[in-house]
Coordinates of C-alpha atoms in Angstrom, one line a residue:
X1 CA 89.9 42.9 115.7
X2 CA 89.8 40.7 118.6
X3 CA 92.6 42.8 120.7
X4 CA 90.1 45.8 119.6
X5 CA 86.6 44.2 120.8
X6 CA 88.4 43.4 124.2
X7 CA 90.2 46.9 124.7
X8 CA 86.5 48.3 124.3
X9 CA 84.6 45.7 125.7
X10 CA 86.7 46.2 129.3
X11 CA 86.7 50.1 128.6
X12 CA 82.7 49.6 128.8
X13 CA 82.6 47.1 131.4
X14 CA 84.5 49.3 133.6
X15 CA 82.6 52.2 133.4
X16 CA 79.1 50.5 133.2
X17 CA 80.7 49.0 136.6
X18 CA 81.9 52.3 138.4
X19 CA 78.4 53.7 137.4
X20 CA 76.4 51.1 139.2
X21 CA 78.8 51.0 142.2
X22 CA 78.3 54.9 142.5
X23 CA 73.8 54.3 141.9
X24 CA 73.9 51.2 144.3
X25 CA 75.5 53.6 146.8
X26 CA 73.0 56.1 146.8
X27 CA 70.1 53.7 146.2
X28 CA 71.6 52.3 149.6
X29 CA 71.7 55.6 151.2
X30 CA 68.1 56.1 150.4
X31 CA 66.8 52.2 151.3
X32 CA 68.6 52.8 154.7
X33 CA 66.9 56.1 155.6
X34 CA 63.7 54.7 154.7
X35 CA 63.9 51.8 157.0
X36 CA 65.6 53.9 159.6
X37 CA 62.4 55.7 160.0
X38 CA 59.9 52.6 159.6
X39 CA 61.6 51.2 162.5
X40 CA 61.7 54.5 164.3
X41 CA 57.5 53.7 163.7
X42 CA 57.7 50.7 164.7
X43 CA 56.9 49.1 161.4
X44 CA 59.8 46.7 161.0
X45 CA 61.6 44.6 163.5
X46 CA 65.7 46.0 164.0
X47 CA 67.1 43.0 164.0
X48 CA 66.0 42.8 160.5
X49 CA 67.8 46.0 158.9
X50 CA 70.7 43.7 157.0
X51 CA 68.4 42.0 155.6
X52 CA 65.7 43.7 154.4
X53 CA 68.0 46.0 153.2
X54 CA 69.5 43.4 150.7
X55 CA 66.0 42.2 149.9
X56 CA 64.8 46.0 149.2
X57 CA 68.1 46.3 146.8
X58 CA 67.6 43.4 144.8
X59 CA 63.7 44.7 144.4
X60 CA 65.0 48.1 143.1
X61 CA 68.0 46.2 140.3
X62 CA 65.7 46.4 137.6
X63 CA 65.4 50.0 137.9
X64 CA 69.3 50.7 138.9
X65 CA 71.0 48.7 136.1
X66 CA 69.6 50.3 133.1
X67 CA 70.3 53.8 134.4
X68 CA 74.0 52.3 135.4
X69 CA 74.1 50.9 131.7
X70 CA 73.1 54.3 129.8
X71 CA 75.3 56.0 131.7
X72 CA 78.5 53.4 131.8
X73 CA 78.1 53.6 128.0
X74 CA 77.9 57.2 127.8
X75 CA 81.0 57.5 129.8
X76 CA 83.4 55.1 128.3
X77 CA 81.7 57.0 124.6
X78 CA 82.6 59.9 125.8
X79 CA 86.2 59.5 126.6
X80 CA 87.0 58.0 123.3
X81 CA 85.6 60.7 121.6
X82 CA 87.6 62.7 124.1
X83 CA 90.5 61.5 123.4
X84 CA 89.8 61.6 119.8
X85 CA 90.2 57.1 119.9
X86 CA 86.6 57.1 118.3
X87 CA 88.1 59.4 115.1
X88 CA 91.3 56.8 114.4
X89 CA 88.6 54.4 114.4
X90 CA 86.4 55.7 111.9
X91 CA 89.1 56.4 109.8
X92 CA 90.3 53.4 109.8
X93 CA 87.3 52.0 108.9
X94 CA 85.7 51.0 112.2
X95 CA 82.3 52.3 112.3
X96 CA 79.4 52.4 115.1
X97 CA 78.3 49.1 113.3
X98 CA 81.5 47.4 114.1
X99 CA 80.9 48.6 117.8
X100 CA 78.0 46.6 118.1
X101 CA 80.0 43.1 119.0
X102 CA 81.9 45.0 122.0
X103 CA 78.9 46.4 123.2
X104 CA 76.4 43.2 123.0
X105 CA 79.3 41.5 125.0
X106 CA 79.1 43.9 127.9
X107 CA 75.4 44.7 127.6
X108 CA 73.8 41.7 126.9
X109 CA 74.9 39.7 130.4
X110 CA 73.6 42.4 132.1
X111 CA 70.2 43.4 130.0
X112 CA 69.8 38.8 131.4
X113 CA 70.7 40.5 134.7
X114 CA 67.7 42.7 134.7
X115 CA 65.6 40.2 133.6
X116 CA 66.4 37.9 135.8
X117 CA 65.8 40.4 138.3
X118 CA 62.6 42.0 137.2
X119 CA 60.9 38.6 136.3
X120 CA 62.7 35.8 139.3
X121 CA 64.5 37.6 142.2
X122 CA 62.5 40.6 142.6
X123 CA 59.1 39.1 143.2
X124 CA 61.1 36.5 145.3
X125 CA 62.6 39.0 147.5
X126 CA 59.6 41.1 148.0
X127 CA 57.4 37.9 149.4
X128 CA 60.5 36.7 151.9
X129 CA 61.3 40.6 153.3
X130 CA 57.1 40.6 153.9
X131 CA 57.8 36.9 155.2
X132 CA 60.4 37.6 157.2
X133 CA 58.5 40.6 158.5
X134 CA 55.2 38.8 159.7
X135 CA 57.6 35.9 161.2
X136 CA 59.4 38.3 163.3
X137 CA 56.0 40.5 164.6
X138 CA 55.2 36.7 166.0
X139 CA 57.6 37.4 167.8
X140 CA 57.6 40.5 170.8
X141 CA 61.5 40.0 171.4
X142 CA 62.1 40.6 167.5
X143 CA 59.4 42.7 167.1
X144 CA 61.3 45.7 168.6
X145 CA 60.7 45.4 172.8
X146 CA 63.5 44.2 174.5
X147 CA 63.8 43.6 177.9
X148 CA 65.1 46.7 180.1
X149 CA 64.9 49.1 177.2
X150 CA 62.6 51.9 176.0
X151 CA 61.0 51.3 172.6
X152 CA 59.4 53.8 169.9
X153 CA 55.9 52.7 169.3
X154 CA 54.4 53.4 165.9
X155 CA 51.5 55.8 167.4
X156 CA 54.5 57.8 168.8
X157 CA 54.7 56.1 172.1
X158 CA 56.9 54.5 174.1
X159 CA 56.8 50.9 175.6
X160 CA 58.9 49.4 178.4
X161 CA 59.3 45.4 179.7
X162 CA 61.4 45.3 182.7
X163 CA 61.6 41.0 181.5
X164 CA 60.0 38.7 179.3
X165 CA 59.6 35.3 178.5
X166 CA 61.8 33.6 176.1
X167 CA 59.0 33.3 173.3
X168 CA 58.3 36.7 173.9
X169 CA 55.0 36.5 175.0
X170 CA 54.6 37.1 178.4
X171 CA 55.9 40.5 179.6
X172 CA 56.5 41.2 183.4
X173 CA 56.5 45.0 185.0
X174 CA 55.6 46.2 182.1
X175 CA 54.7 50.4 180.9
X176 CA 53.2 52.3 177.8
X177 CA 53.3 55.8 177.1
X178 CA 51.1 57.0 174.3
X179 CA 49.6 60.8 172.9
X180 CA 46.2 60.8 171.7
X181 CA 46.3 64.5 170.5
X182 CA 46.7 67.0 173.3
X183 CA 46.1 64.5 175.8
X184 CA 48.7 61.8 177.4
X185 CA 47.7 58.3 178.0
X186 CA 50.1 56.2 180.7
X187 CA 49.4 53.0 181.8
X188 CA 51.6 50.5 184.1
X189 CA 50.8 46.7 184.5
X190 CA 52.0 43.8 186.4
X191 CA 52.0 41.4 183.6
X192 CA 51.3 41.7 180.1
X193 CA 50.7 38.8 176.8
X194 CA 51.1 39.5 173.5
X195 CA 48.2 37.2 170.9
X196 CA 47.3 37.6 167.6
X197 CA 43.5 38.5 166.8
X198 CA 42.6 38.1 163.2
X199 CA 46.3 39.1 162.0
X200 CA 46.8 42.0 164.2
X201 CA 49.2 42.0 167.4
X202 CA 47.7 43.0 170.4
X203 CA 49.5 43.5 173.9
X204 CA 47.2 42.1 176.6
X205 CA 47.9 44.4 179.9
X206 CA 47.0 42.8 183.3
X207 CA 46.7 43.9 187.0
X208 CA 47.5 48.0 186.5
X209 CA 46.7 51.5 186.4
X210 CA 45.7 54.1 183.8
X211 CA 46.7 57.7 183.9
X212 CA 45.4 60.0 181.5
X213 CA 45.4 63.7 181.0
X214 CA 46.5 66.7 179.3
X215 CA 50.1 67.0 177.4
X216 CA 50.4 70.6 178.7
X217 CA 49.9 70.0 182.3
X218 CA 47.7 73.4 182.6
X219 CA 44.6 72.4 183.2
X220 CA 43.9 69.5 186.5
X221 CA 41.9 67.3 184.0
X222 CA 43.7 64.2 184.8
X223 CA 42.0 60.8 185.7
X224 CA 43.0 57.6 187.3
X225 CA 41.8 54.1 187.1
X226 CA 42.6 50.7 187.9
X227 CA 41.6 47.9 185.8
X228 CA 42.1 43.9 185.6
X229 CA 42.8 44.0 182.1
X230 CA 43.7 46.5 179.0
X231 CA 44.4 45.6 175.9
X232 CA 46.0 47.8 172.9
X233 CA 47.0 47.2 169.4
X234 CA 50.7 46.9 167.9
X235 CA 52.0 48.4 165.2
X236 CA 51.1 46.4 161.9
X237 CA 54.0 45.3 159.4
X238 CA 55.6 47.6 157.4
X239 CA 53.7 46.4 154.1
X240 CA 50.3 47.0 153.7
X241 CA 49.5 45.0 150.5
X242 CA 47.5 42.2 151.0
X243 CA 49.1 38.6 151.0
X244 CA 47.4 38.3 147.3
X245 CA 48.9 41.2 145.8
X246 CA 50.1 40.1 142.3
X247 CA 53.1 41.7 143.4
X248 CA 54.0 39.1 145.5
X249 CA 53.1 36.3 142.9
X250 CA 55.3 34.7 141.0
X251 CA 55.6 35.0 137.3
X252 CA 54.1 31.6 136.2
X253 CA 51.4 32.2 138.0
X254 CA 50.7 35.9 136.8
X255 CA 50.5 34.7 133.4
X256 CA 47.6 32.5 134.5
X257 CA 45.8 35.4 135.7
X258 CA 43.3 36.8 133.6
X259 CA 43.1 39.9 136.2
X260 CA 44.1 43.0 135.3
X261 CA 46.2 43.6 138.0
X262 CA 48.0 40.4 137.2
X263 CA 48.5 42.0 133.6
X264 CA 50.0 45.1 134.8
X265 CA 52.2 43.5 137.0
X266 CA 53.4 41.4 134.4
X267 CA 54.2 44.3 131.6
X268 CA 55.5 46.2 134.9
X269 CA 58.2 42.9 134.8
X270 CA 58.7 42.2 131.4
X271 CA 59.4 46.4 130.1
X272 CA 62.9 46.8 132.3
X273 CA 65.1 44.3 130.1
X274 CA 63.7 45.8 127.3
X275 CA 63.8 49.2 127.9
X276 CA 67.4 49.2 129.1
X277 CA 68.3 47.2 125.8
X278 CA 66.9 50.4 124.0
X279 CA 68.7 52.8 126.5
X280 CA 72.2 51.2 125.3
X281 CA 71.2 51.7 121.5
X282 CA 70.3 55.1 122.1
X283 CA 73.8 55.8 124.3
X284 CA 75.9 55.1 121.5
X285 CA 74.4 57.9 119.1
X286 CA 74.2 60.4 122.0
X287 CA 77.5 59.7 123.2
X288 CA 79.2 61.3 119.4
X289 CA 80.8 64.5 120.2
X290 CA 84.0 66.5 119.0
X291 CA 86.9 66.4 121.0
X292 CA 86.6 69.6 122.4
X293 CA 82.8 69.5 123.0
X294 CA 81.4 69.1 126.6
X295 CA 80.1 65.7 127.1
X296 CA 77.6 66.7 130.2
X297 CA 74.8 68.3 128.1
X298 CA 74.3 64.8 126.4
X299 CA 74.7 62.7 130.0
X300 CA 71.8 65.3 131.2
X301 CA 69.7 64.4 127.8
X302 CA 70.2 60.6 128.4
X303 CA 69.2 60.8 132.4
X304 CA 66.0 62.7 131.4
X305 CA 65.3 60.2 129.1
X306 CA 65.4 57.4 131.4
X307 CA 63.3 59.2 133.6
X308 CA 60.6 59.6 130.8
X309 CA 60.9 56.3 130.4
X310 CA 60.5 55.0 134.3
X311 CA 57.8 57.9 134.5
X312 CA 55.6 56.3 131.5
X313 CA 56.5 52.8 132.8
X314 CA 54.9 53.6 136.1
X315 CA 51.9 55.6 134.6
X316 CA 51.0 52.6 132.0
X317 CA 51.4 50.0 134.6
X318 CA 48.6 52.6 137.0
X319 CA 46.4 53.0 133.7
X320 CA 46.5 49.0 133.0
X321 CA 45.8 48.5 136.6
X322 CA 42.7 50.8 136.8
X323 CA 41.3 49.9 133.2
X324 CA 42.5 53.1 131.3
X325 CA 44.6 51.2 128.9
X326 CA 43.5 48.4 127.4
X327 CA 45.2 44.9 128.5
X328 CA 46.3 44.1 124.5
X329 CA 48.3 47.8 124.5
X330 CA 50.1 46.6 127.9
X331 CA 53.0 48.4 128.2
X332 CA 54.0 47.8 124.4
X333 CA 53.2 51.5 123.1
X334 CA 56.1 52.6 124.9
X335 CA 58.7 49.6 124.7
X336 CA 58.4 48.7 121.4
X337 CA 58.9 52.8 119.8
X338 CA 61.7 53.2 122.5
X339 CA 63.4 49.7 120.4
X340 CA 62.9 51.3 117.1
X341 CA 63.8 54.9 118.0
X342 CA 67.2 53.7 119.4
X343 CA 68.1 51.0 116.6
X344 CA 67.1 53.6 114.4
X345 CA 69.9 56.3 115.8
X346 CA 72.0 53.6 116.1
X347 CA 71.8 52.9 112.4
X348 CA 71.7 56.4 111.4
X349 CA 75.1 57.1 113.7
X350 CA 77.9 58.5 112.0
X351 CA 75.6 59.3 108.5
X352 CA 75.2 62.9 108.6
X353 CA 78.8 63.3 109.7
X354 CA 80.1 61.8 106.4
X355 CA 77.9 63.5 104.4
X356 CA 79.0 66.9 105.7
X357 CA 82.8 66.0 105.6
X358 CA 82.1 65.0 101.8
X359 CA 80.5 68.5 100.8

């Protein structure tokens, strides 16, 4: 029995791990593109794309793992019943009840994964990516102008510092080009400052000229002016949650929050480990097939499922927030049937086929 628990625990283990190598990839693919075009706006700082993109990753685990666990299992289920293994078991007297040590060694380390996750490192990597964020905007060197390059503005513009100081505050030679619907807005200075006004970065232009007219160039509506001083606002940081957001609060401190957006974000935490503990139950009954049979229809049956389940995580975590649920329900009218419904199949795995081979 030992030899047997580690031939399936490592069959299991490998595909859980292949599964989540191939999700992290395109959960990669699709962080990157979204912070491609944030800093195409403007809205986070380049230098910053490693990072955040780690930070972003570790915020999204909680969500990843338990698909990569439904389907691992599914997988490795699937070949032995393939490969007609899962038969020589049964008749040698190794049922799905027997199956439950391999799989508790392979799924409970990572169900503490997702929990650790969801509950620790999530919240802890979304406050330093917004940290790390509002430390860089402090900064007009990080914050996406460089010296002697042309930079994407948020608005759509484009801003240009022929040299700067080396806190990145004080610009020389410096030029903006921004569209304000059909019209064009230009304007050159000798000097510029970036300063903080109640949060908000705003570029200080001294000693110029302003050019505006239209984007089309029919019509002579264009004006000029001169002026001592011009200032314009920055983009803002890429997150526009406040610095209270119980999303950025640690868990301790949720649970001493009688708010109920403290509540949703704490059943929002606390559903993931569970959920995905119910998702491996339910991959082990959904897995059974003949040897012959196609193994995809059920794969498709257990990715809808986790969607229903993400879908109805978000929703109750929205109708907490708002007051449509009430805060004793929490998020416990969908975890706690999901847990019964897949111990239930587990249990019940295997019955009907014996009764039918026994007719």
């Amino acid at each position: 029995m030992p030899k047997l628990d580690r031939y399936l625990s490592s069959e299991f283990t490998r595909s859980v791990f292949a599964a989540l190598v191939v999700l992290g990839m395109v959960s990669l693919g699709g962080l990157f593109a979204d912070l491609l075009g944030e800093m195409a706006r403007g809205k986070v700082p380049p230098p910053l794309l490693l990072s955040q993109l780690g930070l972003r990753l570790v915020r999204y685990l909680p969500l990843i793992l338990p698909l990569a666990l439904l389907l691992g299992f599914m997988l490795a289920l699937g070949r032995l019943y393939r490969d007609s293994e899962m038969f020589v078991l049964a008749a040698a007297g190794i049922g799905p009840r027997r199956l439950l040590k391999p799989v508790l060694l392979v799924a409970l380390p990572v169900v503490a994964v997702i929990a650790l996750s969801s509950l620790w490192l999530g919240p802890w990597a979304d406050r330093v990516a917004r940290a790390m964020v509002a430390e860089a905007n402090k900064n007009l060197l990080v914050a996406g102008l460089e010296p002697g390059r042309f930079t994407v503005m948020a608005n759509g513009g484009v801003a240009y510092a022929d040299a700067m100081s080396a806190d990145g505050t004080h610009l020389d030679r410096v030029f903006v080009y921004r569209e304000r619907g059909e019209r064009m807005d230009v304007a050159t200075a000798r000097a510029g400052q970036l300063y903080r006004d109640e949060g908000a970065r705003v570029l200080a232009l001294e000693d110029g000229f302003r050019v505006e007219g239209p984007l089309s160039g029919e019509a002579l509506d264009y004006r000029l002016m001169r002026y001592k001083r011009n200032e314009m606002g920055l983009p803002a940081a890429d997150d526009e949650r406040p610095g209270n957001s119980p999303a950025f609060k640690s868990t301790l401190a949720l649970l001493g929050d009688p708010s109920r957006g403290a509540a949703a974000e704490l059943h929002w935490r606390i559903a993931p480990p569970l959920l995905a503990f119910a998702f491996v139950l339910l991959a082990v009954p959904l897995s059974r097939s003949s040897p012959r049979q196609a193994r995809y229809g059920a794969m498709l049956l257990a990715f809808l499922a986790y969607l229903v389940g993400v879908f109805l995580m978000l929703l109750g975590t929205q109708w907490l927030a708002d007051g449509t649920l009430p805060m004793l329900a929490g998020l416990w009218w969908l975890v706690l049937p999901m847990l019964a419904l897949g111990g239930w199949l587990y249990a019940r795995d295997g019955r009907v086929a014996r009764r039918w081979w026994s007719r």
